[in-house]
XYZ file of C-alpha atoms in Angstrom:
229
model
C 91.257 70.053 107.421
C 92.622 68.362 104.850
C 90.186 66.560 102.255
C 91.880 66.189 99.484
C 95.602 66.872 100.120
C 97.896 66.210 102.981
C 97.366 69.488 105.124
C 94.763 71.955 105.165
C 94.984 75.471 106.054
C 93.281 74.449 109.305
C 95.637 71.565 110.040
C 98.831 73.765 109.392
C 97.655 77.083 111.760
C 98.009 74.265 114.417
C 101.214 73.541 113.871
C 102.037 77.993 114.500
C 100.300 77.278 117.674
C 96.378 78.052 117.319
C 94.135 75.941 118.534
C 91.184 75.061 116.525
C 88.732 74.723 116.488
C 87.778 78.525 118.317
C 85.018 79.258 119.607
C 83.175 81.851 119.166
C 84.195 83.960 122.250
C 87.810 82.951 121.310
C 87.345 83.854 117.607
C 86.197 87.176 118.569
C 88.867 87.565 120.865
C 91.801 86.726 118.454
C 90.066 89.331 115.657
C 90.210 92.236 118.558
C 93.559 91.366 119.843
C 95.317 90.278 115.949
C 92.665 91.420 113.182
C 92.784 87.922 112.255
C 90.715 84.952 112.977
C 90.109 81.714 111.535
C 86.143 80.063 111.724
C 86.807 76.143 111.247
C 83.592 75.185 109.234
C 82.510 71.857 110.832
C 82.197 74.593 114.128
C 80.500 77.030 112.414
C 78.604 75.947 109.560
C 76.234 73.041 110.281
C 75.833 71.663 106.904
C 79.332 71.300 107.020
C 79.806 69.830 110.167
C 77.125 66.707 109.096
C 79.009 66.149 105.478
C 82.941 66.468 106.562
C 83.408 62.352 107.201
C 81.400 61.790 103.337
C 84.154 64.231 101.986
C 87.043 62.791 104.005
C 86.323 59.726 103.219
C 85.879 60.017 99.408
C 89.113 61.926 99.117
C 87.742 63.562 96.564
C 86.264 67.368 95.397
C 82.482 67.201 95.739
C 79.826 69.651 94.954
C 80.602 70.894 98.810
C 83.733 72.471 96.914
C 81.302 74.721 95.762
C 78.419 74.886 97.946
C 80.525 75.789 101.252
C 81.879 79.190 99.736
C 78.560 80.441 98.863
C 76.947 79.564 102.122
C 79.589 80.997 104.581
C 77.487 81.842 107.564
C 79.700 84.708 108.276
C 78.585 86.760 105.108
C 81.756 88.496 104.532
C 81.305 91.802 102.237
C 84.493 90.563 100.015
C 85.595 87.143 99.164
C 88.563 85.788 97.298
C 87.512 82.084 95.989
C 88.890 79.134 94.477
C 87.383 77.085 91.958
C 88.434 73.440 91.248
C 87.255 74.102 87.250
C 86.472 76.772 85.110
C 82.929 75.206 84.757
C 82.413 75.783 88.889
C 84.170 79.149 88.837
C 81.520 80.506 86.046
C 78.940 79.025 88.606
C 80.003 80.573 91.450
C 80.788 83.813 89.995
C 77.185 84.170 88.584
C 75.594 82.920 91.693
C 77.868 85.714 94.019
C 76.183 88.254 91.682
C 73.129 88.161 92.958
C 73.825 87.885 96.763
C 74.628 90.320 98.865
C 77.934 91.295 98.708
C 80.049 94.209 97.719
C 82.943 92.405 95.778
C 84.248 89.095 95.130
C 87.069 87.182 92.908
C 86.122 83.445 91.848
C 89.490 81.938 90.384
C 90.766 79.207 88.869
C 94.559 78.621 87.731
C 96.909 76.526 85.351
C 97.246 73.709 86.177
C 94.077 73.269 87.192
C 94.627 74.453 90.882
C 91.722 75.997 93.092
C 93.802 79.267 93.335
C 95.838 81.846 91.275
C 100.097 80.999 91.170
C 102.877 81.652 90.034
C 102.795 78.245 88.225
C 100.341 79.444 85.083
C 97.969 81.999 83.644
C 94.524 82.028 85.718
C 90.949 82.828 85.036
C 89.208 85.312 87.081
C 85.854 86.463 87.759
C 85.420 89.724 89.068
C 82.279 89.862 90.860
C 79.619 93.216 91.573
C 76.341 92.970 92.453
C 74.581 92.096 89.299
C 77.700 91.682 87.472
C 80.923 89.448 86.446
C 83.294 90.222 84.671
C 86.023 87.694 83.406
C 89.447 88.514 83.266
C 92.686 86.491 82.072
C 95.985 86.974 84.170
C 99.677 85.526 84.301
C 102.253 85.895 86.679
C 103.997 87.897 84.723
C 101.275 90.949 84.979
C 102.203 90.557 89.155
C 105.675 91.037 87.909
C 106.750 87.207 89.246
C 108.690 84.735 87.326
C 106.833 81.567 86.064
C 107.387 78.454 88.280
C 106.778 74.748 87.954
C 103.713 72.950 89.728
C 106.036 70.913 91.523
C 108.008 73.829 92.915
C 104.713 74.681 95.308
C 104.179 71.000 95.979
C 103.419 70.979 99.744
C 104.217 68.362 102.735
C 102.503 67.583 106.133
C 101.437 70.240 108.167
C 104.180 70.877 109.697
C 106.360 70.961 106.830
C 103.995 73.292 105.253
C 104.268 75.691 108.779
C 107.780 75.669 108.650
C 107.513 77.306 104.798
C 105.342 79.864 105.851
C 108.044 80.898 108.776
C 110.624 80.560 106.083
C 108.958 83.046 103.813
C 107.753 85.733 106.495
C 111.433 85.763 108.312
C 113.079 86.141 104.502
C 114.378 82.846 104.467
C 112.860 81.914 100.869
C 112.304 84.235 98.094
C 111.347 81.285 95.939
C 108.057 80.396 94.495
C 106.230 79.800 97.515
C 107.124 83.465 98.407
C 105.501 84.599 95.135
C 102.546 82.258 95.530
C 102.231 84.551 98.697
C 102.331 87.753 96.926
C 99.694 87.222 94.529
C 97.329 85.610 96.487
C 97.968 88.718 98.936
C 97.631 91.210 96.346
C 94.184 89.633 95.060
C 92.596 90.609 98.330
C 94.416 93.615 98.620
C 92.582 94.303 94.864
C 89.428 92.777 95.667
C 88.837 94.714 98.859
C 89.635 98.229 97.112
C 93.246 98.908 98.997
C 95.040 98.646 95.752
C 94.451 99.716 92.333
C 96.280 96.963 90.505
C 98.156 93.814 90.572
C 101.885 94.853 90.747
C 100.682 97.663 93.326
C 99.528 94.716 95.568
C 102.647 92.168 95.164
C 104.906 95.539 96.177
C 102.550 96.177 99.521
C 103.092 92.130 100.288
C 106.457 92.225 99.952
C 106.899 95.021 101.734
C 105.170 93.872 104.452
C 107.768 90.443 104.659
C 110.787 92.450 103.965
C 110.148 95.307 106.828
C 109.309 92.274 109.096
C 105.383 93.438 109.518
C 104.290 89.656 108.365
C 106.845 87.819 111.148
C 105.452 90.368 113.618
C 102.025 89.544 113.258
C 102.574 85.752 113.454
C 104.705 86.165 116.627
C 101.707 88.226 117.929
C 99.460 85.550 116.727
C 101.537 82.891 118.371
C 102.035 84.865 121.688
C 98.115 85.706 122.140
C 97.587 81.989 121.870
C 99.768 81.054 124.546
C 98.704 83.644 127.039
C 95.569 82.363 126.238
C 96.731 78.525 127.104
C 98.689 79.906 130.046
């Protein structure tokens, strides 16, 4: 949900039809049938669940910001993370190292975003058992144009639905498009399936321009409402 903007990722899959929060059956259920799923913290992460009206209410990034990435119940093997400073990525990074995992990228962008765009150069931690690396990037190693922060200013949730539709059915090939591509091709990189950073942005935009990304939405949408019906 939305803490400190006006839609979170949560708040917009709503709007494409998916109702959250899942449970676990249902999670389970969309992973077999999609190979995606999305676990809505408050449902599956206690801590959460007892802190989300202190965080809504203050509006504001909290040490939570931090904490709730390096607690996820799930234990993924590879994580792509945001950091809200370089201070907290550094943190995170180092703590990742020593916890079981195979691979992990902490980042933090220009300017000052929780997330690597197209709007500025962004630090990144690269994260192995027992080590971190840190690495500089810019859009223009992805091979994307520069943008301006308010180019990838977003709405309501709705609004913010509609521009993800826009950019899977080809619609925009703007900067929210990019912003797409490089977060895609991190965890393409971070997971192994790609060797570098333009390699990744050409597999995403393959993916939208063959119609692959619509597909899986529509299948996303449609297992949703046989599930309603």
């Amino acid at each position: 949900r939305s803490i400190s903007s006006r839609s979170g990722s949560a708040d917009m899959l709503e709007c494409l039809g998916m109702p959250l929060p899942l449970a676990e059956q249902e999670a389970m259920a969309c992973l077999t049938a999609t190979g995606f799923t999305f676990l809505f913290a408050p449902a599956y992460h206690p801590a959460m669940k007892a802190i989300m009206p202190v965080r809504g209410a203050l509006g504001v990034r909290t040490v939570f910001n931090v904490l709730g990435p390096l607690t996820n119940p799930a234990a993924p093997p590879y994580q792509l993370i945001g950091a809200f400073s370089a201070e907290a990525a550094k943190l995170m990074a180092d703590t990742l190292a020593g916890m079981p995992l195979e691979r992990a990228f902490v980042v933090h962008g220009e300017p000052g975003w929780d997330e690597a765009t197209p709007a500025g150069a962004f630090l990144l931690y690269d994260v192995r058992p027992g080590k971190v690396t840190e690495l500089h990037r810019a859009p223009e190693d992805y091979g994307l144009s520069r943008c301006k922060p308010a180019d990838l200013a977003g709405g309501d949730a709705a609004e913010n639905a509609d521009e993800l539709l826009k950019v899977f059915r080809g619609e925009d090939r703007g900067a929210h498009r990019d912003a797409l591509l490089m977060g895609t091709s991190l965890v393409l990189e971070v997971m192994g399936e790609v060797d570098n950073a333009t390699d990744g942005v050409a597999r995403a935009a393959a993916a939208i321009d063959d119609g692959a990304a619509n597909a899986f939405l529509e299948t996303l949408r449609a297992h949703f409402a046989g599930t309603a019906a």
